[in-house]
JSON list of C-alpha atoms in Angstrom, two decimals:
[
{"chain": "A", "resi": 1, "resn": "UNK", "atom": "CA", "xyz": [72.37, 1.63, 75.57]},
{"chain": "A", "resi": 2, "resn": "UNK", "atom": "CA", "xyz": [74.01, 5.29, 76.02]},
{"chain": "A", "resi": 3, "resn": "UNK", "atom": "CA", "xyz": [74.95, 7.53, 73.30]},
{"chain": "A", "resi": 4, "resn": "UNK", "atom": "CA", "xyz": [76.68, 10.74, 72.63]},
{"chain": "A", "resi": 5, "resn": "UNK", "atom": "CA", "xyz": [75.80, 13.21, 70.64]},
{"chain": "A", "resi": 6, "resn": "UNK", "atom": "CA", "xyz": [77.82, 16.38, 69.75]},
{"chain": "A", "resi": 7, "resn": "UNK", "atom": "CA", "xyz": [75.91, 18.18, 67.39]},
{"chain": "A", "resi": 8, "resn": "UNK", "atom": "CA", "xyz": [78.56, 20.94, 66.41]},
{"chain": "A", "resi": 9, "resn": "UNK", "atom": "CA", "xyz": [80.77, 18.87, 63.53]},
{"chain": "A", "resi": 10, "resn": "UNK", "atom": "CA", "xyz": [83.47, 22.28, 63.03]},
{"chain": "A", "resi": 11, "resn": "UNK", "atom": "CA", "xyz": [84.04, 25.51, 65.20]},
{"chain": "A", "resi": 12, "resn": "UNK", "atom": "CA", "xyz": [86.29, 28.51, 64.73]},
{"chain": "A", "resi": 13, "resn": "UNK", "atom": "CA", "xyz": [87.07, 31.18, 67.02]},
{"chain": "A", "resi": 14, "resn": "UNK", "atom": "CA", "xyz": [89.80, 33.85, 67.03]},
{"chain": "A", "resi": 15, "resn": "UNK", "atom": "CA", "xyz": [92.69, 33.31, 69.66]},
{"chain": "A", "resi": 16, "resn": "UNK", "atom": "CA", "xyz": [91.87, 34.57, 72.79]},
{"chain": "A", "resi": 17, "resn": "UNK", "atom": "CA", "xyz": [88.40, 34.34, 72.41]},
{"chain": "A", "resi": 18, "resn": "UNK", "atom": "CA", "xyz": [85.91, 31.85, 74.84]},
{"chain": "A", "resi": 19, "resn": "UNK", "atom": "CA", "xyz": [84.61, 28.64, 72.91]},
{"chain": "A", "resi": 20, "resn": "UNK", "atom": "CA", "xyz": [81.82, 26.53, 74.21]},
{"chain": "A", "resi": 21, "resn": "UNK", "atom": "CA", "xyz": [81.09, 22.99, 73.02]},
{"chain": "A", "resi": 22, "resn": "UNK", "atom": "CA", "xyz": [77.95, 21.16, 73.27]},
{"chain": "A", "resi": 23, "resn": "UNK", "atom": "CA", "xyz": [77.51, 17.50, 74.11]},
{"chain": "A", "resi": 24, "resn": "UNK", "atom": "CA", "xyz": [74.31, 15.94, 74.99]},
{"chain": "A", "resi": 25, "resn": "UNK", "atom": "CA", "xyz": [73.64, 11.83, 76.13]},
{"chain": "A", "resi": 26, "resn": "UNK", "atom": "CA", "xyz": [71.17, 9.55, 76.85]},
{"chain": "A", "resi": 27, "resn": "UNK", "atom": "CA", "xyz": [71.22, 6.57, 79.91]},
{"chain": "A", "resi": 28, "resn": "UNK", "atom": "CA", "xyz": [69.25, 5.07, 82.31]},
{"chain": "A", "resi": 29, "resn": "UNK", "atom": "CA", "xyz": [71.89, 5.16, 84.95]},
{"chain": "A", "resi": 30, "resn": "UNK", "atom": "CA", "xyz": [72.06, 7.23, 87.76]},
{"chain": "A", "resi": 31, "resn": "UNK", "atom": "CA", "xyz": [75.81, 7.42, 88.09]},
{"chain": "A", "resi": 32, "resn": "UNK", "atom": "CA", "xyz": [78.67, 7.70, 85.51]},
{"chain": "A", "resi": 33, "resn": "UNK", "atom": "CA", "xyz": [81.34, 9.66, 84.47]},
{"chain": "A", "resi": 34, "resn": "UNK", "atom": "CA", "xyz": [81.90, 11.69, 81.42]},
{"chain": "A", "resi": 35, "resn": "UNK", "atom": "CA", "xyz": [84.96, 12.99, 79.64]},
{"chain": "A", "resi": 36, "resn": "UNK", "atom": "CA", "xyz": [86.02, 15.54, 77.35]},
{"chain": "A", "resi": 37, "resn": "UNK", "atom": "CA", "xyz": [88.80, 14.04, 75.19]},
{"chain": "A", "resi": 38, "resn": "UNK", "atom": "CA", "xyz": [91.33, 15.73, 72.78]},
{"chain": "A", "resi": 39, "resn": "UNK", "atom": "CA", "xyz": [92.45, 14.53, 69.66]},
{"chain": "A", "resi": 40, "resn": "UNK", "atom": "CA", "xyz": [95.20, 16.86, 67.48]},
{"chain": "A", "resi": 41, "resn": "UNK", "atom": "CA", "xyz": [96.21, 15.77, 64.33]},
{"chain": "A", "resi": 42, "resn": "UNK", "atom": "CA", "xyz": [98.99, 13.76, 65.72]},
{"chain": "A", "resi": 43, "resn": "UNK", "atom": "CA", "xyz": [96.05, 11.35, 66.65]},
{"chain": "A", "resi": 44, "resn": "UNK", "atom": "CA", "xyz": [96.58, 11.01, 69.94]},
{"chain": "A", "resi": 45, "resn": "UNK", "atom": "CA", "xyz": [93.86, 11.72, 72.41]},
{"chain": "A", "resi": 46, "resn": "UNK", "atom": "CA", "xyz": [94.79, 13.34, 75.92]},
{"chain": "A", "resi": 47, "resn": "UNK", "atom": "CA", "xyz": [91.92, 13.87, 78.29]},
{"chain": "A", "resi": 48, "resn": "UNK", "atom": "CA", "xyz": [91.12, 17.19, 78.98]},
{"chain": "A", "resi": 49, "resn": "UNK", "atom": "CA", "xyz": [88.37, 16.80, 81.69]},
{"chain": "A", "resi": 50, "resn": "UNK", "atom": "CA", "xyz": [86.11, 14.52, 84.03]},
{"chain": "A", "resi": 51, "resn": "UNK", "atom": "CA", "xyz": [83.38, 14.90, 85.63]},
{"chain": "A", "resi": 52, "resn": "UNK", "atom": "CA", "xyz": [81.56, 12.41, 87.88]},
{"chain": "A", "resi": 53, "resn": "UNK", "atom": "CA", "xyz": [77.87, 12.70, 87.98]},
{"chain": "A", "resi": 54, "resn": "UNK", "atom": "CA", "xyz": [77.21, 12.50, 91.22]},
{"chain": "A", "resi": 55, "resn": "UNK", "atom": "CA", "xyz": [79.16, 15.35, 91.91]},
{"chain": "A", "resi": 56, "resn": "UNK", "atom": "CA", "xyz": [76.89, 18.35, 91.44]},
{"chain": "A", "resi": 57, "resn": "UNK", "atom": "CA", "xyz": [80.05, 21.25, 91.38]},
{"chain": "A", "resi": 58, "resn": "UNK", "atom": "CA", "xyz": [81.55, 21.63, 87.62]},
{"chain": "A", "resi": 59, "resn": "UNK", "atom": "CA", "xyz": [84.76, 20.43, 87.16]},
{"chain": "A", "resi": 60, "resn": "UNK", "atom": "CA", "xyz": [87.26, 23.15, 85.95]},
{"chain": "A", "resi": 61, "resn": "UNK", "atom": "CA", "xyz": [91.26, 22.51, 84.67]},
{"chain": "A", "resi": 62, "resn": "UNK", "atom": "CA", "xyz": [92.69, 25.41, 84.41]},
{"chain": "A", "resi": 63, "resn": "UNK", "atom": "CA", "xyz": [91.31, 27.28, 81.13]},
{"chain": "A", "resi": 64, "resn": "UNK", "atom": "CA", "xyz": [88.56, 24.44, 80.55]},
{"chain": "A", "resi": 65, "resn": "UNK", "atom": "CA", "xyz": [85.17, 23.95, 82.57]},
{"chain": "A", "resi": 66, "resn": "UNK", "atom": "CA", "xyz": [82.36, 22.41, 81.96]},
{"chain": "A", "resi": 67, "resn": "UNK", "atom": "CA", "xyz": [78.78, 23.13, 82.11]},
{"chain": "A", "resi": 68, "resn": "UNK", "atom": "CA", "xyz": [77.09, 19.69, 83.30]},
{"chain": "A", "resi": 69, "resn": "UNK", "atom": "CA", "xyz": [73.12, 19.56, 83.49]},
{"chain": "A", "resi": 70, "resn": "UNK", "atom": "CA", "xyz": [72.10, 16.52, 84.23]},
{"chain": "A", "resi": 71, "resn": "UNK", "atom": "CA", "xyz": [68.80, 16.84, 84.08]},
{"chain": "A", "resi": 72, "resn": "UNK", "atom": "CA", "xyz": [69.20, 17.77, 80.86]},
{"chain": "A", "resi": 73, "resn": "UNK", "atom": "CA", "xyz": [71.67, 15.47, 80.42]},
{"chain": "A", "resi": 74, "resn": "UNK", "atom": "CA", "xyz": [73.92, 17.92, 79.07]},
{"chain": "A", "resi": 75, "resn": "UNK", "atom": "CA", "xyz": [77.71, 18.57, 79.31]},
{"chain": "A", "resi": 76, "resn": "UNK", "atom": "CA", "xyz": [79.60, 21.38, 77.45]},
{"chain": "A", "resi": 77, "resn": "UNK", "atom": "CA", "xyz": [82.92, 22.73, 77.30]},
{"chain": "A", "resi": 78, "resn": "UNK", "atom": "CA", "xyz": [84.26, 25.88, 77.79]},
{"chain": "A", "resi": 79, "resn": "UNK", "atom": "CA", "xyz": [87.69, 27.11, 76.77]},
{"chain": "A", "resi": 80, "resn": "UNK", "atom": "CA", "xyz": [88.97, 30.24, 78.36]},
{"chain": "A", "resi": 81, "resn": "UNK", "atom": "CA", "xyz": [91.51, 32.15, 76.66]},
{"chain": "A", "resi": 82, "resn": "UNK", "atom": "CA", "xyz": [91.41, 29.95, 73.24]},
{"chain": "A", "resi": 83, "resn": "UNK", "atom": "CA", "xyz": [95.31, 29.34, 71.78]},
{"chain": "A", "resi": 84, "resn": "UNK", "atom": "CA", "xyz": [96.50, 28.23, 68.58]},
{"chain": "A", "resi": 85, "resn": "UNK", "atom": "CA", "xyz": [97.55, 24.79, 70.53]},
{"chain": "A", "resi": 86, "resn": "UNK", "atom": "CA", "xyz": [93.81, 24.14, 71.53]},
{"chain": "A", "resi": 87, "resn": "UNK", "atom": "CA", "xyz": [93.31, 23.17, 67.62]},
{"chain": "A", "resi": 88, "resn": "UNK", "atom": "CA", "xyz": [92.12, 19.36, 67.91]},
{"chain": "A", "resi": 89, "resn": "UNK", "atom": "CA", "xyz": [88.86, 17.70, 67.41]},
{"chain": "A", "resi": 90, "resn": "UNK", "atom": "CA", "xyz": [87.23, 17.27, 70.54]},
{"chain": "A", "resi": 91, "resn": "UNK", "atom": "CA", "xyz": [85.37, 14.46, 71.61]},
{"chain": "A", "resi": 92, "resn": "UNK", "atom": "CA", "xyz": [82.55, 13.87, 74.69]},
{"chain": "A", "resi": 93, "resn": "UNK", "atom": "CA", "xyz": [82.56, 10.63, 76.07]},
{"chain": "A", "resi": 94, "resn": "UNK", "atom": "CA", "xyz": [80.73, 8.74, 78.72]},
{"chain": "A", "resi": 95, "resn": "UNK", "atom": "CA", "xyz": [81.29, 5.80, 80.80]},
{"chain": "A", "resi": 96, "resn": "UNK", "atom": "CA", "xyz": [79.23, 3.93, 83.23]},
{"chain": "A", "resi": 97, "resn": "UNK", "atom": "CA", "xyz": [79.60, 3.80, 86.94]},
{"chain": "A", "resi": 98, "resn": "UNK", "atom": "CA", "xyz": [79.43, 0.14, 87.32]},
{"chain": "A", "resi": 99, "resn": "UNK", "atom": "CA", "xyz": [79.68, -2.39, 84.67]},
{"chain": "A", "resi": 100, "resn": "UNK", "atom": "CA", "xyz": [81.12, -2.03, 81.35]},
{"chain": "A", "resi": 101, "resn": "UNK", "atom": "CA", "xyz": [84.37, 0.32, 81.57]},
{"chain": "A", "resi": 102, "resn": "UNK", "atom": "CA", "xyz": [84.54, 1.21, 78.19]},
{"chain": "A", "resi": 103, "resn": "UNK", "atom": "CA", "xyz": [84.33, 5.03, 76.81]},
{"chain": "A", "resi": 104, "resn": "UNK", "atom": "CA", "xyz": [81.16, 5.63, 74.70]},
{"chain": "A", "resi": 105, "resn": "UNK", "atom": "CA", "xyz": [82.10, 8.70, 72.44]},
{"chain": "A", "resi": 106, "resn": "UNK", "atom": "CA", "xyz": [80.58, 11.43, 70.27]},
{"chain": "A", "resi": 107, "resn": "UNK", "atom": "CA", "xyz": [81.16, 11.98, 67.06]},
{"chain": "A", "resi": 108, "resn": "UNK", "atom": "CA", "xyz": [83.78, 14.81, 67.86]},
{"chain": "A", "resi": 109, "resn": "UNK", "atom": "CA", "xyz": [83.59, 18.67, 67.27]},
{"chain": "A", "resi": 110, "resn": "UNK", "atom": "CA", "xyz": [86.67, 20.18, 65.15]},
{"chain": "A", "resi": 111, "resn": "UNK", "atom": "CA", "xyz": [87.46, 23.05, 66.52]},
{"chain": "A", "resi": 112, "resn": "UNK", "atom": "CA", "xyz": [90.57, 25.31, 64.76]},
{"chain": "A", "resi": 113, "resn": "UNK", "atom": "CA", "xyz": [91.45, 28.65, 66.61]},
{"chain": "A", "resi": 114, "resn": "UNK", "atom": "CA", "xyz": [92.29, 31.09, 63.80]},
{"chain": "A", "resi": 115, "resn": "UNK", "atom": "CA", "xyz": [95.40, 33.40, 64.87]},
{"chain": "B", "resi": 1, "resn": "UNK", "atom": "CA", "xyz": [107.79, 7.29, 81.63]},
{"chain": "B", "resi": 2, "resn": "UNK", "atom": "CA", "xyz": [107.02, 5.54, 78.11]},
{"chain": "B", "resi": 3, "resn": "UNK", "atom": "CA", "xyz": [103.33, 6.03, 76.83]},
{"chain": "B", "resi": 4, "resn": "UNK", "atom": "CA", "xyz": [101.31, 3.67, 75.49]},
{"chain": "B", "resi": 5, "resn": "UNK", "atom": "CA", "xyz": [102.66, 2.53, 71.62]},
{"chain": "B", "resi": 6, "resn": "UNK", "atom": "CA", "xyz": [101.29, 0.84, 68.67]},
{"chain": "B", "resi": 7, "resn": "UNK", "atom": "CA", "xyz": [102.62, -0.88, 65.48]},
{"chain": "B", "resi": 8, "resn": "UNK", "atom": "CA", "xyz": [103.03, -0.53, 62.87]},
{"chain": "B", "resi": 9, "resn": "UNK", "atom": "CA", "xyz": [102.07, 3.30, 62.84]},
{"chain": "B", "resi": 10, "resn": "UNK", "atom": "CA", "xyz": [100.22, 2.86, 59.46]},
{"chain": "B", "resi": 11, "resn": "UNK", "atom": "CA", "xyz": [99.50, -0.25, 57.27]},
{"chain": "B", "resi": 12, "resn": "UNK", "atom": "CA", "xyz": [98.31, -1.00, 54.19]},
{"chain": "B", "resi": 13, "resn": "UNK", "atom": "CA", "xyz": [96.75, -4.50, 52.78]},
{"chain": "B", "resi": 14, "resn": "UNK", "atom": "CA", "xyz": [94.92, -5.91, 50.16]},
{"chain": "B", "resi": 15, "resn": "UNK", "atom": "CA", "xyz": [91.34, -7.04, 50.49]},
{"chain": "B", "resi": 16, "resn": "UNK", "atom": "CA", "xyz": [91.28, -11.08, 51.77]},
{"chain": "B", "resi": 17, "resn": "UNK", "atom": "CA", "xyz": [94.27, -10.58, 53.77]},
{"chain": "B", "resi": 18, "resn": "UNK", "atom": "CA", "xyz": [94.92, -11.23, 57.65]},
{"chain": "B", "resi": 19, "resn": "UNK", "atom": "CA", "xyz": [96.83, -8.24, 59.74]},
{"chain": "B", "resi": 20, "resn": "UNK", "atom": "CA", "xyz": [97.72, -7.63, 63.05]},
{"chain": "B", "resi": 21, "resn": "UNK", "atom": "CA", "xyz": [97.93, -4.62, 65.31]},
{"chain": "B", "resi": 22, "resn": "UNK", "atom": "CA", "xyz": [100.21, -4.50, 68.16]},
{"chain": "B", "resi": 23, "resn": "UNK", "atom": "CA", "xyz": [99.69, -2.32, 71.46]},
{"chain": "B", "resi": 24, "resn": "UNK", "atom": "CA", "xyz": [102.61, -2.41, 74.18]},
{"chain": "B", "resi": 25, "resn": "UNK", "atom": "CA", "xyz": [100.31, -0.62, 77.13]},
{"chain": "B", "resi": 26, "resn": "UNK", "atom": "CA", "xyz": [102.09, 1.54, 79.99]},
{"chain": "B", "resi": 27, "resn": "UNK", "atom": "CA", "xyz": [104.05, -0.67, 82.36]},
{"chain": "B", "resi": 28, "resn": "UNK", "atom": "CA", "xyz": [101.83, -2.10, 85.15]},
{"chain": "B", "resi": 29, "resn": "UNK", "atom": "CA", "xyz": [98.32, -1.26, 83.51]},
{"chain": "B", "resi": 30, "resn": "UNK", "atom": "CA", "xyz": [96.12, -3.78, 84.62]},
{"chain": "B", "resi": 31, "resn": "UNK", "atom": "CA", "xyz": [93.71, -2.58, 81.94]},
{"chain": "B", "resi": 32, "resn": "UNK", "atom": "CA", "xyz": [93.65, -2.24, 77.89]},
{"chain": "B", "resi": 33, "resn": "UNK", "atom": "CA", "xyz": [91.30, -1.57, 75.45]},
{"chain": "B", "resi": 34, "resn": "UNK", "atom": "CA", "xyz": [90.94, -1.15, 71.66]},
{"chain": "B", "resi": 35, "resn": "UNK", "atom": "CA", "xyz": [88.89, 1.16, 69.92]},
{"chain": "B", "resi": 36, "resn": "UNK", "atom": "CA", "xyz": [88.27, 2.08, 66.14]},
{"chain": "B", "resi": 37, "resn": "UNK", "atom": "CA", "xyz": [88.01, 5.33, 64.65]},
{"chain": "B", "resi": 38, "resn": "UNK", "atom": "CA", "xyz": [86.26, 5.28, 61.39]},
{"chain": "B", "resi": 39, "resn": "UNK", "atom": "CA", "xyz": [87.05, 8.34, 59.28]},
{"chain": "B", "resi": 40, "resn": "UNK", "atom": "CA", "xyz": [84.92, 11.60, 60.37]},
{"chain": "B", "resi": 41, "resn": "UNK", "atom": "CA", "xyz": [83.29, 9.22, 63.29]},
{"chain": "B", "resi": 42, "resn": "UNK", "atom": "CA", "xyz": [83.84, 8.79, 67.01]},
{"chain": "B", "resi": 43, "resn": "UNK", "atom": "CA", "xyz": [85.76, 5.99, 68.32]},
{"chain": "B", "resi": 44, "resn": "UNK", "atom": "CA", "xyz": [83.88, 2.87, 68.60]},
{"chain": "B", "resi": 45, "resn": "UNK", "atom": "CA", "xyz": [84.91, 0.43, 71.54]},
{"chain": "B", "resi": 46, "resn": "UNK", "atom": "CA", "xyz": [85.80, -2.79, 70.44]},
{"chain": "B", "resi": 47, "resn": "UNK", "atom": "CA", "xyz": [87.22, -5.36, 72.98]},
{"chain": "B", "resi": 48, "resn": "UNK", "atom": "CA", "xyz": [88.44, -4.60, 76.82]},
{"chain": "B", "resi": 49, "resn": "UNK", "atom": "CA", "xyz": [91.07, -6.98, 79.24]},
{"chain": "B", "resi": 50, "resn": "UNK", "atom": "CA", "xyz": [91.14, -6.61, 82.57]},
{"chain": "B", "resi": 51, "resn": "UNK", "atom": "CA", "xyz": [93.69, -8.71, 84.69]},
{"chain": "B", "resi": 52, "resn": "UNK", "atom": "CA", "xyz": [93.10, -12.15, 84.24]},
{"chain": "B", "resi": 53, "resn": "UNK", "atom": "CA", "xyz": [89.42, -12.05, 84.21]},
{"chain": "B", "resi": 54, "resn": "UNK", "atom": "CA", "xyz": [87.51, -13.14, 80.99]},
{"chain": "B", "resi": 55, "resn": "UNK", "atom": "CA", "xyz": [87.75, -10.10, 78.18]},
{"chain": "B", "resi": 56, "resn": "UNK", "atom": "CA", "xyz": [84.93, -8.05, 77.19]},
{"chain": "B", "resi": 57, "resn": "UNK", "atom": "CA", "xyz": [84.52, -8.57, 73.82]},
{"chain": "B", "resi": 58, "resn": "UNK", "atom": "CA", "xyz": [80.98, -7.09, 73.49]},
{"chain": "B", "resi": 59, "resn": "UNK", "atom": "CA", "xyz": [82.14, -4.49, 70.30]},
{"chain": "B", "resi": 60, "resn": "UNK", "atom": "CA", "xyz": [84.23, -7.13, 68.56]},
{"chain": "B", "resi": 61, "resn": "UNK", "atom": "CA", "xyz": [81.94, -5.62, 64.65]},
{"chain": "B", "resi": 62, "resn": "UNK", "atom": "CA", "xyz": [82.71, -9.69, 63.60]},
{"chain": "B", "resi": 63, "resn": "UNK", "atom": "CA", "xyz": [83.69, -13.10, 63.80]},
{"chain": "B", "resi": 64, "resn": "UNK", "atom": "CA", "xyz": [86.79, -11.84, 61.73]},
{"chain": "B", "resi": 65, "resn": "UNK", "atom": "CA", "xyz": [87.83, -9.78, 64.57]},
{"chain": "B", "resi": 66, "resn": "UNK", "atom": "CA", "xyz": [89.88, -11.41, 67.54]},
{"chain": "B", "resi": 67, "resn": "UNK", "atom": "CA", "xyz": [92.50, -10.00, 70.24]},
{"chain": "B", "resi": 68, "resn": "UNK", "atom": "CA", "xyz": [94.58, -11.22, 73.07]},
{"chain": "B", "resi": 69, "resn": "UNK", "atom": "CA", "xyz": [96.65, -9.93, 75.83]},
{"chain": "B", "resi": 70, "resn": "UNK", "atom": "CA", "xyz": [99.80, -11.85, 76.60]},
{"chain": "B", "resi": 71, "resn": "UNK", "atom": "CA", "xyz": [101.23, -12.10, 80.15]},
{"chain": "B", "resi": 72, "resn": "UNK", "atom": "CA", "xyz": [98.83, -8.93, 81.20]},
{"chain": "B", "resi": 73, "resn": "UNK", "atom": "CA", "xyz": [101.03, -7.00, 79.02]},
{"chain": "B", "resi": 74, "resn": "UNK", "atom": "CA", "xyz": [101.12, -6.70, 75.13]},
{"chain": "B", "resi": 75, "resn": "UNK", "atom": "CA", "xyz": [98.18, -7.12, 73.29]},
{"chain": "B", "resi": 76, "resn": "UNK", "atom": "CA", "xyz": [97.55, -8.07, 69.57]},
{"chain": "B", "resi": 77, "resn": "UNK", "atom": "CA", "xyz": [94.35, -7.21, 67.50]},
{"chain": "B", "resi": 78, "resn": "UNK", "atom": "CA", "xyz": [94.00, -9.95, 64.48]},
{"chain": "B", "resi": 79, "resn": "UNK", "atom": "CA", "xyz": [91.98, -9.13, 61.57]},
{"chain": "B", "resi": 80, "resn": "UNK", "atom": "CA", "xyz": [91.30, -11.62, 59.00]},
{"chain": "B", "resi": 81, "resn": "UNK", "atom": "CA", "xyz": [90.18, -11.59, 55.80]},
{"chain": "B", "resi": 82, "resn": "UNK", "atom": "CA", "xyz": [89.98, -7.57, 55.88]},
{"chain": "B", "resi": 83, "resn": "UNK", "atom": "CA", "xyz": [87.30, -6.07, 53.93]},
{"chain": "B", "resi": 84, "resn": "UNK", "atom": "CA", "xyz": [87.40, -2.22, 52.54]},
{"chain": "B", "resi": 85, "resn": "UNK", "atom": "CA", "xyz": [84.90, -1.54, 55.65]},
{"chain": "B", "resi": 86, "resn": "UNK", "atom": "CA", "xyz": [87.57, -2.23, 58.13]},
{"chain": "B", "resi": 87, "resn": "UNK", "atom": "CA", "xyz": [89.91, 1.03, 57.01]},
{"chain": "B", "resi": 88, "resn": "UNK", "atom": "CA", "xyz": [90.10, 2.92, 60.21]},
{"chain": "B", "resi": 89, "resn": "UNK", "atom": "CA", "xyz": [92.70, 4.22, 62.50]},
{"chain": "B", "resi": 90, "resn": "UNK", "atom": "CA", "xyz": [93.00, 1.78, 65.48]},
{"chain": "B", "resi": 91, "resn": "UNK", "atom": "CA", "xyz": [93.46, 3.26, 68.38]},
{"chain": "B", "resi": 92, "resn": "UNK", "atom": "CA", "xyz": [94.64, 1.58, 72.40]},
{"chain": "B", "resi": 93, "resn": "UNK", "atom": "CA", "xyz": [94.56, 2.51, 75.38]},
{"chain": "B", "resi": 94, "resn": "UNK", "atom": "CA", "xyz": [95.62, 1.21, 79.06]},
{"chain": "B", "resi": 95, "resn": "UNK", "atom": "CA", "xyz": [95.37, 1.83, 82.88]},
{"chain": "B", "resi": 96, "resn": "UNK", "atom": "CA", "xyz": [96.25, 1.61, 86.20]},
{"chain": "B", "resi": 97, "resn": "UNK", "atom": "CA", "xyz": [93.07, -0.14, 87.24]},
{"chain": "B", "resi": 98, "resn": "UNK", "atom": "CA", "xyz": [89.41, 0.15, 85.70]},
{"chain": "B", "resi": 99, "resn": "UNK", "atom": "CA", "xyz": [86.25, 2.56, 86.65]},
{"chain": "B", "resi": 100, "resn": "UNK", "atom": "CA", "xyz": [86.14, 6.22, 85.34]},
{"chain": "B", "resi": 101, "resn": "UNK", "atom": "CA", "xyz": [88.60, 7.52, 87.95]},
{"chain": "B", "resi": 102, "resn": "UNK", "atom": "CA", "xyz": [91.20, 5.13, 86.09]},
{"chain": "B", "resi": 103, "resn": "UNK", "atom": "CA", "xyz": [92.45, 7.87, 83.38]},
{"chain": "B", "resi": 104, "resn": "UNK", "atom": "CA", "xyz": [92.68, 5.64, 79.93]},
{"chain": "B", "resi": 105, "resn": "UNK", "atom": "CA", "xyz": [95.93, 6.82, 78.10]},
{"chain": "B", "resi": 106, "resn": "UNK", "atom": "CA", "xyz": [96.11, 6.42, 74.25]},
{"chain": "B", "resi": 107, "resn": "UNK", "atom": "CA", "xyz": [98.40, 5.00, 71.68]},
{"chain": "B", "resi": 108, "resn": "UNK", "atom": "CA", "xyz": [98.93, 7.11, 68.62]},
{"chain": "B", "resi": 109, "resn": "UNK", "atom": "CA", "xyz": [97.23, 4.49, 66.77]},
{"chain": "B", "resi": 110, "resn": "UNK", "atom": "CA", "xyz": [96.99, 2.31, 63.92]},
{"chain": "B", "resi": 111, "resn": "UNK", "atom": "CA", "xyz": [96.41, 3.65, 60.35]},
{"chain": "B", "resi": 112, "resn": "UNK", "atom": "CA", "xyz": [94.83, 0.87, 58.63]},
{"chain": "B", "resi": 113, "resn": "UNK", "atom": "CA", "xyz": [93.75, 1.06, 54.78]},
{"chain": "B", "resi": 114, "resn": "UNK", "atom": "CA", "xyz": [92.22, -1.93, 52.98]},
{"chain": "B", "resi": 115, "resn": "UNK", "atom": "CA", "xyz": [92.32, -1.48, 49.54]}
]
């Protein structure tokens, strides 16, 4: 079975500052996807970014990129440029290549970017 | 266009009881799933529909637990004889087709409390 495991439960940085947020995971598989999800207090989660394994170049959106290792079967976040409206827990998530299509999740990083 | 929704947005019951959740997915989403979000935990996958083909039920927690997707479109998530273990926000999600380049888009959830 995979699991997720996001070992920073609260951040805080000052706006404008850059934010990075650890995930790490464990599977057998050779390809999959993972996710960094959003979550603000209005509970609804909006993906932020995607990255496929097999593709070895980070994916970036804007102010976010990641930071995938998957040797070390490790994905981060970045944030560029941190604004009040990044406030949100922030959750890694995984999901097979083939197979099961559900979203296996962390247990979410709250992050609050102080004015 | 309209998002996914859910009702009601919050509901309470007494211990013993049956409830249901709704989720209306996004118009033409093959796909839905439900998820629960225990408080301070990551969301937990519970049941997935795809088309007509058999649903994955593999994170159904219990027998007590049972969901179905009418006409492809609306689905309902039954809980019966809720216990104070099954307070959680429940959350949906649909899309266009399945596999990890299908973006899942989320409901703002069910607040359920069991008391």
């Amino acid at each position: 079975a995979q699991t997720v495991t996001q070992s920073q439960p609260e951040m805080s940085v000052q706006e404008a500052e850059t934010v990075t947020l650890s995930c790490t995971y464990d599977t057998s598989e050779n390809n999959y996807y993972l996710f960094w999800y959003k979550q603000p207090p209005s509970r609804q989660m909006i993906l932020v970014i995607r990255q496929e394994a097999y593709k070895q170049q980070n994916a970036t959106e804007n102010r976010f990129s990641v930071n995938f290792q998957k040797a070390a079967k490790s994905f981060s976040l970045k944030i560029s440029d941190s604004q009040l409206g990044d406030t949100a827990m922030y959750f890694c998530a995984f999901m097979k290549f083939r197979g099961a299509q559900k979203l296996v999740f962390g247990q979410g990083t709250r992050l609050t970017i102080n004015p | 266009g309209a998002g996914v929704s859910q009702s009601p947005s919050n509901k309470v019951t007494e211990k013993g009881k049956d409830v249901e959740l709704r989720c209306d997915p996004i118009s033409g989403h093959t796909a839905l799933y439900w998820y629960r979000q225990s408080l301070g935990q990551g969301l937990e996958f519970l049941i997935y529909f795809q088309g007509n083909s058999a649903p994955d039920k593999s994170g159904l927690p219990s027998d007590r637990f049972s969901a179905e997707r009418t006409g492809g479109s609306v689905s309902t998530l039954t809980i019966q004889r809720t216990q104070q273990e099954d307070s959680a926000v429940y959350l949906c999600a649909s899309s266009l087709s399945t596999g990890g380049l299908a973006e899942q888009y989320f409901g703002p959830g069910t607040r359920l409390t069991v008391t």
